[in-house]
Amino acid sequence: MIEEFFPVSPSLLQAAKEAEKQCAPVFNRIDENAEYNGYKMLSAFIECGVSESHFIGSTGYGYGDRGRETLDRVLATVFHCEDALIRHNFVSGTHALTTALFGVLRPGDTLVCLSGTPYDTLLPVLGVVEGGHGCLKEFGVQYRQLDLLPDGTPDFNGIPQAVKGAKVAYLQRSRGYSLRESLSMDTIAKMISLIRSSNPDAIIMVDNCYGEFVERQEPTHAGADLIIGSLIKNPGGGIAKTGGYIAGRADLIELCACRLTAPGVGKEVGCTLGELREMYLGLFHAPTVVASALKTAVFASALLAKMGFAVSPAFDAPRTDIIQAVRLNTPEGLTAFCQGIQKGAPIDAFVTPEPWDMPGYDSKVIMAAGAFTLGASIELSADGPMREPYAAWLQGGITYPSGKAGILLAAQSLMDKGLVPNF
Ligand SMILES: *Cc1c(COP(=O)(O)O)cnc(C)c1O
């Protein structure tokens, strides 16, 4: 089919056919989860009485904005928790995470991260690296971290000691841009019960970015006190134009709201302008959009493994986020791969990405992204630093046909340059 529209060589088409056949049972499980999460979403919309009047949006202070309040309730219902703060005026996932950290931590408190080094953008927030003006460290919040074991799994035995005296115990579900395994819901549940039994008062906070709707439950189902994510990733469904969320215990959401707006006003203010309809629609679509992104990742994993590249995770491994890493082995391989992904983008397909110096990175980085929303990584995108092992981190795909096409064009680009180990 695809050869009617794109130049894909017969040997690659054959490999793709075989890869897709291998993926069928995995796709089946992904569809079943999407169906489950789709019912969960629909029932939450119905239970919360969502109506067209909720899409209108407010201006100015945004007092009494029923659309905003109802959307919070929908998210809290879907995430099985007491309350939520889903707002277009979170500028990014990092901003939502920062709001949650500053919302609950006070001078003299200790924050402990139990999943090794947190995502890059959090390091200046904590004060672990320079440049974070007004970071937690400047406000007298202590930070410590429990490293992962050499095999990349959590150090369960170290948890009881590590959480002693901590105000916040912090976990990151997704691997982010590392080669460790992501934390499955089973693993997160096990970590939460260990934290609870050693320090019942600790606030358990989970960076849920890239994880939403991949499994049937979220960390809040397993007892996390707060989960945080970005709306230009999974829960925005490729439709929300910007924003983020914090969801969890009502008393903590109130603290976070007072940080996002101002003490004394909290959740009572914040106009929604014209953003509500897209936030509702994006959230509603999120389970099936996440399924498309997952199928794209699984297909890429199967095909590229067949072509002789090391992939992580394997196509049939359990997943809890939408990230796929592929080792392209050489600078030429990484560049050819990202250029191929770009050729299959609905937006800016005519652009050729090149490795470039990026602030905060010690080597050049190449990025492929042609998205409706700037920087949205629920849309097919790939990037990687120009250093060993020349790995690309691949994520997104708001429809499976477009995701599959992007992967095939990337594979073709590698073949055209003679960079494929297996054929
Ligand atoms: C994307 C992401 C964040 C936040 O990043 P933003 O680019 O600020 O939205 C934080 N943690 C993880 C694991 C992420 O994937």
XYZ file of C-alpha atoms and ligand atoms in Angstrom:
438
model
C 0.000 0.000 0.000
C 2.540 2.527 1.178
C 4.636 2.134 -2.021
C 1.834 3.898 -3.896
C 2.754 7.058 -2.024
C 6.373 6.748 -0.867
C 9.567 5.278 -2.325
C 10.138 2.166 -0.187
C 12.268 -0.642 -1.595
C 10.817 -4.179 -1.972
C 13.210 -5.754 0.543
C 12.224 -3.179 3.151
C 8.530 -3.705 2.418
C 9.021 -7.427 2.958
C 10.818 -6.830 6.280
C 8.058 -4.432 7.338
C 5.400 -7.005 6.544
C 7.169 -9.619 8.648
C 7.732 -7.127 11.483
C 4.077 -6.174 11.511
C 3.034 -9.814 11.586
C 5.295 -10.352 14.615
C 3.723 -7.316 16.278
C 0.109 -8.483 15.855
C -0.336 -9.958 19.355
C 1.344 -6.887 20.896
C -0.915 -4.550 18.891
C -3.838 -6.561 20.169
C -2.881 -5.925 23.785
C -2.342 -2.224 23.033
C -5.829 -1.992 21.496
C -7.374 -3.761 24.470
C -5.759 -1.279 26.869
C -6.895 1.624 24.702
C -10.427 0.232 24.753
C -10.325 -0.083 28.535
C -8.933 3.428 28.983
C -11.418 4.744 26.410
C -14.343 3.409 28.445
C -12.805 4.834 31.602
C -12.555 8.233 29.882
C -16.083 8.174 28.465
C -17.598 7.178 31.797
C -15.701 10.026 33.522
C -17.083 12.558 30.998
C -20.605 11.256 31.590
C -20.231 11.105 35.371
C -18.951 14.697 35.496
C -21.798 15.930 33.298
C -19.605 17.550 30.655
C -21.701 19.860 28.487
C -21.132 22.197 25.566
C -21.367 25.165 27.913
C -18.129 23.982 29.544
C -16.183 24.820 26.389
C -16.902 28.547 26.386
C -13.968 29.691 28.497
C -13.548 32.714 30.710
C -11.476 35.903 30.616
C -9.830 38.091 33.255
C -9.715 36.473 36.691
C -11.747 33.520 35.485
C -13.903 33.374 38.627
C -16.454 30.564 38.682
C -15.226 29.004 35.432
C -17.322 25.819 35.330
C -15.464 24.460 32.334
C -12.182 24.659 34.234
C -13.651 23.107 37.391
C -15.343 20.304 35.497
C -12.194 19.449 33.531
C -10.328 19.132 36.854
C -13.018 16.704 38.013
C -12.850 14.665 34.788
C -9.078 14.259 35.155
C -9.363 13.372 38.858
C -12.015 10.760 38.002
C -9.913 9.207 35.226
C -6.837 9.150 37.461
C -8.816 7.799 40.399
C -7.789 10.558 42.800
C -9.346 13.371 44.823
C -8.568 16.434 42.760
C -6.592 17.789 39.822
C -5.207 20.967 38.363
C -5.175 20.796 34.556
C -4.262 24.154 33.045
C -3.172 25.632 29.751
C -1.011 28.068 31.702
C 1.469 25.437 32.758
C 4.065 26.256 30.098
C 5.537 22.735 30.059
C 5.901 19.514 31.997
C 8.889 20.993 33.801
C 6.756 23.938 34.928
C 4.034 21.639 36.278
C 6.648 19.537 38.113
C 8.292 22.695 39.489
C 4.934 24.010 40.688
C 4.274 20.729 42.495
C 7.722 20.679 44.135
C 7.564 24.312 45.301
C 3.914 23.796 46.210
C 4.574 21.157 48.840
C 8.201 21.675 49.957
C 9.258 24.231 52.601
C 12.688 25.442 53.806
C 14.463 22.721 55.759
C 12.538 19.904 54.041
C 14.237 17.055 52.222
C 13.365 15.709 48.804
C 14.607 12.251 47.872
C 14.522 10.869 44.341
C 14.327 7.074 44.266
C 14.736 6.517 40.522
C 18.299 7.770 40.013
C 19.098 11.057 38.312
C 15.884 12.898 37.359
C 15.055 14.198 33.884
C 17.566 16.827 32.681
C 15.291 19.854 32.963
C 14.652 19.137 36.661
C 18.322 19.449 37.632
C 18.407 23.295 37.632
C 15.091 23.264 39.535
C 16.597 21.146 42.288
C 19.852 23.121 42.252
C 21.951 20.092 41.278
C 23.375 22.049 38.320
C 24.151 25.756 38.042
C 21.862 28.323 36.504
C 18.651 27.547 38.325
C 17.937 30.967 39.808
C 15.454 30.549 42.624
C 16.000 26.777 42.705
C 14.880 24.597 45.630
C 18.422 24.633 47.040
C 18.357 28.450 47.296
C 15.182 28.079 49.338
C 16.883 25.660 51.745
C 15.407 22.403 50.461
C 17.850 19.489 50.725
C 18.084 17.066 47.836
C 19.337 13.515 47.852
C 19.005 10.644 45.484
C 18.971 6.860 45.576
C 20.771 5.652 42.481
C 19.496 2.814 40.373
C 21.381 -0.483 40.512
C 23.996 -1.113 37.793
C 21.369 -3.014 35.756
C 19.126 0.086 35.751
C 16.487 -1.285 38.148
C 15.423 0.437 41.390
C 17.327 -0.285 44.587
C 14.371 -1.668 46.571
C 16.592 -2.588 49.532
C 17.884 0.972 49.773
C 14.424 2.586 49.887
C 13.631 2.266 53.644
C 16.849 4.043 54.626
C 16.671 6.600 51.786
C 13.184 7.874 52.652
C 13.887 8.376 56.374
C 13.028 11.955 57.291
C 12.114 12.939 53.722
C 9.131 15.213 53.117
C 8.819 14.159 49.475
C 9.711 10.827 47.873
C 9.975 11.337 44.129
C 9.849 8.792 41.296
C 10.178 9.188 37.556
C 8.093 6.636 35.644
C 9.592 7.088 32.178
C 13.182 6.357 31.234
C 13.285 9.818 29.693
C 16.462 10.077 27.638
C 18.415 7.382 29.421
C 18.806 3.707 28.608
C 17.339 2.452 31.878
C 14.043 0.582 31.978
C 10.945 2.626 32.645
C 9.145 1.883 35.926
C 6.095 -0.303 35.303
C 2.976 0.162 37.394
C 3.832 -3.063 39.269
C 7.273 -1.707 40.123
C 5.837 1.672 41.132
C 3.263 -0.060 43.365
C 6.036 -2.048 45.043
C 8.122 1.107 45.583
C 5.117 2.977 46.984
C 4.363 0.266 49.507
C 8.011 0.245 50.642
C 7.995 4.041 51.008
C 4.717 3.967 52.948
C 5.879 1.330 55.385
C 9.167 3.143 56.100
C 7.898 6.726 56.131
C 4.102 6.940 56.286
C 4.161 10.768 56.177
C 6.220 11.111 52.977
C 4.433 12.766 50.080
C 4.876 10.409 47.135
C 5.227 12.359 43.905
C 5.550 10.707 40.473
C 6.790 12.363 37.286
C 4.224 10.674 35.010
C 5.415 12.269 31.731
C 5.052 9.903 28.727
C 3.305 7.304 30.895
C -0.373 8.280 30.831
C -2.760 5.662 29.386
C -0.009 3.216 28.429
C -1.229 0.828 31.138
C -4.719 0.508 32.616
C -3.771 2.256 35.826
C -1.809 5.337 36.789
C 0.453 5.752 39.833
C -2.455 7.371 41.722
C -4.294 4.016 41.563
C -1.319 2.526 43.411
C -1.378 5.217 46.113
C 0.849 8.000 44.771
C -0.085 11.346 46.358
C 0.666 13.495 43.299
C 1.290 12.736 39.625
C 2.411 15.317 37.119
C 2.565 15.489 33.323
C 2.576 17.579 30.157
C -0.315 18.193 27.761
C 1.929 18.214 24.695
C 2.606 14.574 25.508
C 0.112 11.748 26.153
C -2.844 13.400 27.959
C -3.195 16.230 25.435
C -3.981 13.679 22.740
C -2.118 15.737 20.127
C -4.886 18.342 20.307
C -4.208 20.455 23.407
C -1.947 23.292 22.269
C -0.029 23.658 25.549
C -0.355 22.961 29.268
C 0.172 20.446 32.007
C -1.495 18.832 34.974
C -1.013 17.901 38.600
C -3.407 15.311 40.060
C -3.725 13.622 43.437
C -4.644 14.366 47.057
C -6.969 17.355 47.453
C -4.961 19.069 50.232
C -1.786 18.883 48.137
C -3.531 20.092 44.975
C -4.618 23.137 46.986
C -0.977 23.808 47.939
C 0.065 23.470 44.283
C -2.747 25.793 43.155
C -1.571 28.415 45.657
C 1.873 28.173 44.108
C 0.607 28.309 40.523
C -1.547 31.391 41.210
C -1.219 33.038 44.616
C -1.717 32.155 48.272
C -5.314 32.920 49.189
C -6.759 32.473 45.712
C -5.455 29.046 44.631
C -7.869 27.236 42.325
C -10.472 30.006 42.308
C -8.762 31.997 39.564
C -7.194 31.417 36.171
C -9.118 32.225 33.027
C -9.277 29.562 30.345
C -9.605 31.819 27.249
C -10.392 29.618 24.246
C -8.424 26.562 25.329
C -11.001 24.390 27.062
C -12.593 22.628 24.103
C -9.211 21.439 22.826
C -8.148 20.322 26.289
C -11.363 18.284 26.704
C -11.128 16.881 23.178
C -7.427 16.053 23.493
C -7.921 14.298 26.822
C -10.837 12.343 25.338
C -8.696 11.211 22.394
C -5.623 10.471 24.520
C -6.125 6.696 25.034
C -6.326 5.951 21.291
C -3.632 8.474 20.370
C -1.321 6.852 22.941
C -2.160 3.491 21.329
C -1.025 4.852 17.927
C 2.223 6.107 19.451
C 2.779 2.745 21.140
C 2.157 0.793 17.932
C 4.588 3.080 16.116
C 7.229 2.381 18.786
C 6.573 -1.371 18.754
C 6.714 -1.516 14.943
C 9.962 0.495 14.935
C 11.435 -1.836 17.538
C 10.554 -4.979 15.575
C 11.676 -3.618 12.187
C 14.940 -2.059 13.327
C 15.881 -5.177 15.320
C 15.308 -7.197 12.145
C 17.611 -4.810 10.329
C 20.352 -5.531 12.872
C 20.146 -2.578 15.268
C 20.040 -2.905 19.048
C 16.696 -1.615 20.349
C 15.292 -0.929 23.806
C 12.675 -2.001 24.721
C 12.230 -5.103 22.541
C 9.013 -5.068 20.515
C 7.311 -7.593 22.786
C 8.592 -6.257 26.133
C 6.036 -4.804 28.555
C 5.780 -1.013 28.212
C 4.812 1.765 30.584
C 5.783 4.753 28.410
C 5.892 5.619 24.700
C 9.692 5.894 24.350
C 11.717 3.700 22.015
C 15.507 3.821 21.897
C 17.476 2.572 18.876
C 21.252 2.312 18.635
C 22.297 3.525 15.206
C 26.007 2.876 15.981
C 27.545 5.704 13.906
C 27.110 9.483 13.491
C 26.058 8.863 9.870
C 23.464 6.318 11.013
C 21.914 8.638 13.598
C 21.818 11.506 11.095
C 20.324 9.385 8.285
C 17.680 7.995 10.650
C 16.544 11.411 11.907
C 16.544 12.841 8.375
C 14.302 9.948 7.272
C 11.870 10.567 10.146
C 11.664 14.211 9.110
C 10.831 13.211 5.518
C 7.699 11.492 6.819
C 6.433 14.395 8.948
C 3.094 16.006 8.037
C 4.594 19.430 8.789
C 8.017 20.631 7.571
C 8.847 17.403 5.692
C 10.991 19.481 3.314
C 13.428 20.442 6.082
C 16.684 18.484 6.566
C 17.745 18.232 10.222
C 21.469 18.569 11.003
C 23.389 17.945 14.259
C 23.632 21.216 16.205
C 24.965 22.613 19.495
C 22.193 22.872 22.072
C 22.275 24.764 25.364
C 22.806 22.367 28.243
C 24.266 19.513 26.168
C 27.935 18.540 26.042
C 27.759 17.233 22.466
C 25.850 18.153 19.324
C 22.255 16.972 19.140
C 20.160 16.060 16.118
C 16.379 16.361 16.254
C 13.636 15.405 13.839
C 10.195 16.833 14.460
C 7.511 18.033 12.128
C 4.588 18.665 14.391
C 1.301 20.582 14.504
C 2.316 21.741 17.987
C 5.851 23.039 18.489
C 7.851 20.509 20.491
C 4.946 18.098 20.942
C 6.500 14.701 21.491
C 3.178 12.834 21.303
C 3.685 13.542 17.586
C 6.341 11.431 15.885
C 9.750 12.814 16.765
C 13.288 11.503 17.199
C 16.444 12.916 18.628
C 19.806 11.905 19.972
C 23.170 13.312 21.057
C 26.074 12.877 18.616
C 28.103 10.594 20.863
C 28.451 6.877 21.616
C 26.312 4.818 21.214
C 24.686 7.132 18.629
C 21.233 6.222 19.882
C 18.008 7.854 18.769
C 15.127 8.285 21.188
C 11.949 7.963 19.280
C 8.454 8.737 20.466
C 4.971 9.655 19.348
C 2.786 9.131 16.329
C -0.746 10.518 16.553
C -1.953 8.082 13.879
C -0.478 4.661 13.181
C -0.290 5.095 9.367
C 1.728 8.301 9.710
C 3.918 6.776 12.426
C 4.591 3.670 10.348
C 5.392 5.790 7.281
C 7.881 7.847 9.296
C 9.645 4.709 10.528
C 9.787 3.227 7.002
C 11.238 6.425 5.557
C 13.855 6.446 8.319
C 14.714 2.810 7.564
C 14.864 3.596 3.829
C 17.173 6.522 4.527
C 19.550 4.144 6.379
C 19.391 1.661 3.463
C 20.061 4.354 0.870
C 23.277 5.228 2.716
C 24.335 1.576 3.055
C 24.152 1.760 6.862
C 22.012 -1.303 7.588
C 23.877 -4.238 9.170
C 21.464 -6.961 7.988
C 20.758 -6.071 4.371
C 9.091 15.612 28.976
C 9.469 15.232 30.350
C 9.506 16.161 31.391
C 9.146 17.609 31.215
O 9.641 18.124 30.082
P 9.027 19.420 29.339
O 9.795 19.377 28.076
O 9.298 20.551 30.194
O 7.561 19.207 29.130
C 9.857 15.720 32.632
N 10.136 14.419 32.868
C 10.089 13.497 31.898
C 10.385 12.064 32.221
C 9.744 13.859 30.618
O 9.670 12.938 29.659
